[in-house]
Amino acid sequence: MTFTRSSRVLAKRGSHQPPSRSYAPVVEPLLDRLNRPLETLRISITDRCNFRCVYCMPKEVFGRDYAFLERRELLTLEELARVVGIFAGLGVRTVRITGGEPLVRRNVEHLVELLAAIETREGNRLELALTTNGSLLTQKAEALAAAGLNRVTVSLDSLDDEAFRAMNDVDFPVQRVLDGIDAAAAAGLRVKVNAVVKRGANDDGIVALAERFRGTGHVLRFIEYMDVGHTNGWRLDDVVPAEEIVRTIGAVWPLEPLEPARPDSTSRRFGYRDGAGEIGVIASVTQPFCGGCSRARLSAEGRLHTCLFATKGHDLRGPLRLGASDEELAGLLRGIWSRRTDRYSELRSAETAALPKVEMSYIGG
Ligand code: SAM
């Protein structure tokens, strides 16, 4: 059963308040039309970011006049925790907090605390992860770990300071992100590092990144540049195929394929033959993995998307604020997931790439 911390406290005090979950959790996996279970939820907690990465939030589009969501439009931390509790009752075991840049949202540590009190329907703790650009990790890592966060994924596209500053486009120095990674590890968080590779922008830094993280215990993963959103001017020519990345690193330090960590993993794993750890590649463009996709995504304003490349989402904030019960919300979610047929990456074409898809900064990576 899933209870929020406050409902447990009330229960302990002998209050007659009902627990937050007022419906029977489903025991069978909740499957979509392609038999994919709902297991992971990514929640975007803000559409704002302190970086302007050229491939994600280009300055020309996300400038001073850009209409970001207003505070009242965002789900509150308590609303987020309530929705996550309902998802946990439907089978979600892992929750990833993302954005925008999640660490720019005030009181993110409190959200982690609320989520850490939620149990899966097997009675375990949720696995809590957070994706960040690392810029605020030095200040926040300890508080996040103390609040119950299990792991962080830090986005870091280049070790070359000049290239990094050019990619984040706010002149942010790479050393501060590296310090953030060290702070996260020192706080006891498991760390992964994600690098998006864009042809001509940072593909000459692949080996340097691999060298930096070999033997550290932090898994480095390379992500193919994707046609998310419709503002980054994506072209297939800009994609460096995962196979090329593996070949480039393998030519320096021989690699061997490893078994996937989980059936729904986004990344393909390769181990260094000399035992210095592993790398991963996320080949969403050249080797799509829709078949194992068990992820739902909640935007900061409470729209549920069942695919990263969705053009529209389902409004949850409306029913939530109109007083829907947990049972009603669970029914809504069940209906959305069980009708799901998305497999965008497998169907990608010139026409679909041009569709007005939601931005990565809105829905989260
Ligand atoms: N601000 C946080 C961060 O930097 O990790 C979380 C949000 S960011 C949108 C999540 C991830 O999406 C980052 O690793 C980013 O590099 C990646 N990303 C953004 N646009 C992308 C694109 N077009 N193709 C591939 N990855 C992209």
mmCIF file with all atom_site columns, C-alpha atoms and ligand atoms in Angstrom, residues 49 55-56 98-102 131-133 155 157 194 196 223-226 228 232 360-361 364-365, ligand 1:
data_model
loop_
_atom_site.group_PDB
_atom_site.id
_atom_site.type_symbol
_atom_site.label_atom_id
_atom_site.label_alt_id
_atom_site.label_comp_id
_atom_site.label_asym_id
_atom_site.label_entity_id
_atom_site.label_seq_id
_atom_site.pdbx_PDB_ins_code
_atom_site.Cartn_x
_atom_site.Cartn_y
_atom_site.Cartn_z
_atom_site.occupancy
_atom_site.B_iso_or_equiv
_atom_site.pdbx_formal_charge
_atom_site.auth_seq_id
_atom_site.auth_comp_id
_atom_site.auth_asym_id
_atom_site.auth_atom_id
_atom_site.pdbx_PDB_model_num
ATOM   1  C CA  . CYS A 1 49  ? 16.260 26.354 -16.829 1.00 0.00 ? 49  CYS A CA  1
ATOM   2  C CA  . TYR A 1 55  ? 20.035 21.941 -28.952 1.00 0.00 ? 55  TYR A CA  1
ATOM   3  C CA  . CYS A 1 56  ? 17.367 22.167 -26.238 1.00 0.00 ? 56  CYS A CA  1
ATOM   4  C CA  . THR A 1 98  ? 13.375 16.470 -14.171 1.00 0.00 ? 98  THR A CA  1
ATOM   5  C CA  . GLY A 1 99  ? 12.553 19.716 -15.964 1.00 0.00 ? 99  GLY A CA  1
ATOM   6  C CA  . GLY A 1 100 ? 13.617 22.338 -17.183 1.00 0.00 ? 100 GLY A CA  1
ATOM   7  C CA  . GLU A 1 101 ? 16.256 22.372 -14.509 1.00 0.00 ? 101 GLU A CA  1
ATOM   8  C CA  . PRO A 1 102 ? 14.657 20.741 -11.459 1.00 0.00 ? 102 PRO A CA  1
ATOM   9  C CA  . THR A 1 131 ? 18.239 14.629 -13.845 1.00 0.00 ? 131 THR A CA  1
ATOM   10 C CA  . THR A 1 132 ? 20.156 17.881 -13.603 1.00 0.00 ? 132 THR A CA  1
ATOM   11 C CA  . ASN A 1 133 ? 22.621 20.045 -15.450 1.00 0.00 ? 133 ASN A CA  1
ATOM   12 C CA  . SER A 1 155 ? 24.090 16.156 -18.105 1.00 0.00 ? 155 SER A CA  1
ATOM   13 C CA  . ASP A 1 157 ? 28.220 17.319 -22.982 1.00 0.00 ? 157 ASP A CA  1
ATOM   14 C CA  . ASN A 1 194 ? 24.725 11.872 -19.771 1.00 0.00 ? 194 ASN A CA  1
ATOM   15 C CA  . VAL A 1 196 ? 24.250 14.410 -25.867 1.00 0.00 ? 196 VAL A CA  1
ATOM   16 C CA  . ILE A 1 223 ? 22.704 10.121 -26.078 1.00 0.00 ? 223 ILE A CA  1
ATOM   17 C CA  . GLU A 1 224 ? 21.981 10.457 -29.754 1.00 0.00 ? 224 GLU A CA  1
ATOM   18 C CA  . TYR A 1 225 ? 20.796 13.940 -30.581 1.00 0.00 ? 225 TYR A CA  1
ATOM   19 C CA  . MET A 1 226 ? 17.021 13.631 -30.957 1.00 0.00 ? 226 MET A CA  1
ATOM   20 C CA  . VAL A 1 228 ? 12.429 16.367 -29.611 1.00 0.00 ? 228 VAL A CA  1
ATOM   21 C CA  . ASN A 1 232 ? 16.121 23.087 -32.248 1.00 0.00 ? 232 ASN A CA  1
ATOM   22 C CA  . MET A 1 360 ? 12.140 18.669 -24.011 1.00 0.00 ? 360 MET A CA  1
ATOM   23 C CA  . SER A 1 361 ? 12.426 21.546 -21.545 1.00 0.00 ? 361 SER A CA  1
ATOM   24 C CA  . GLY A 1 364 ? 11.674 16.750 -19.275 1.00 0.00 ? 364 GLY A CA  1
ATOM   25 C CA  . GLY A 1 365 ? 14.331 14.325 -20.475 1.00 0.00 ? 365 GLY A CA  1
HETATM 26 N N1  . SAM B 2 .   ? 18.038 20.371 -16.915 1.00 0.00 ? 1   SAM B N1  1
HETATM 27 C C1  . SAM B 2 .   ? 18.206 18.975 -16.686 1.00 0.00 ? 1   SAM B C1  1
HETATM 28 C C2  . SAM B 2 .   ? 19.433 18.459 -17.380 1.00 0.00 ? 1   SAM B C2  1
HETATM 29 O O1  . SAM B 2 .   ? 20.150 19.250 -17.980 1.00 0.00 ? 1   SAM B O1  1
HETATM 30 O O2  . SAM B 2 .   ? 19.698 17.254 -17.310 1.00 0.00 ? 1   SAM B O2  1
HETATM 31 C C3  . SAM B 2 .   ? 17.007 18.114 -17.031 1.00 0.00 ? 1   SAM B C3  1
HETATM 32 C C4  . SAM B 2 .   ? 16.231 18.408 -18.252 1.00 0.00 ? 1   SAM B C4  1
HETATM 33 S S1  . SAM B 2 .   ? 17.092 18.170 -19.772 1.00 0.00 ? 1   SAM B S1  1
HETATM 34 C C5  . SAM B 2 .   ? 15.796 18.531 -20.906 1.00 0.00 ? 1   SAM B C5  1
HETATM 35 C C6  . SAM B 2 .   ? 17.247 16.419 -19.798 1.00 0.00 ? 1   SAM B C6  1
HETATM 36 C C7  . SAM B 2 .   ? 18.214 15.842 -20.784 1.00 0.00 ? 1   SAM B C7  1
HETATM 37 O O3  . SAM B 2 .   ? 17.701 15.998 -22.080 1.00 0.00 ? 1   SAM B O3  1
HETATM 38 C C8  . SAM B 2 .   ? 19.590 16.452 -20.788 1.00 0.00 ? 1   SAM B C8  1
HETATM 39 O O4  . SAM B 2 .   ? 20.555 15.435 -20.660 1.00 0.00 ? 1   SAM B O4  1
HETATM 40 C C9  . SAM B 2 .   ? 19.676 17.058 -22.169 1.00 0.00 ? 1   SAM B C9  1
HETATM 41 O O5  . SAM B 2 .   ? 20.986 17.054 -22.634 1.00 0.00 ? 1   SAM B O5  1
HETATM 42 C C10 . SAM B 2 .   ? 18.786 16.137 -22.946 1.00 0.00 ? 1   SAM B C10 1
HETATM 43 N N2  . SAM B 2 .   ? 18.338 16.707 -24.211 1.00 0.00 ? 1   SAM B N2  1
HETATM 44 C C11 . SAM B 2 .   ? 17.762 17.892 -24.437 1.00 0.00 ? 1   SAM B C11 1
HETATM 45 N N3  . SAM B 2 .   ? 17.494 18.064 -25.757 1.00 0.00 ? 1   SAM B N3  1
HETATM 46 C C12 . SAM B 2 .   ? 17.903 16.939 -26.371 1.00 0.00 ? 1   SAM B C12 1
HETATM 47 C C13 . SAM B 2 .   ? 17.918 16.495 -27.724 1.00 0.00 ? 1   SAM B C13 1
HETATM 48 N N4  . SAM B 2 .   ? 17.446 17.243 -28.700 1.00 0.00 ? 1   SAM B N4  1
HETATM 49 N N5  . SAM B 2 .   ? 18.416 15.272 -27.990 1.00 0.00 ? 1   SAM B N5  1
HETATM 50 C C14 . SAM B 2 .   ? 18.906 14.492 -26.989 1.00 0.00 ? 1   SAM B C14 1
HETATM 51 N N6  . SAM B 2 .   ? 18.913 14.851 -25.702 1.00 0.00 ? 1   SAM B N6  1
HETATM 52 C C15 . SAM B 2 .   ? 18.436 16.060 -25.397 1.00 0.00 ? 1   SAM B C15 1
#
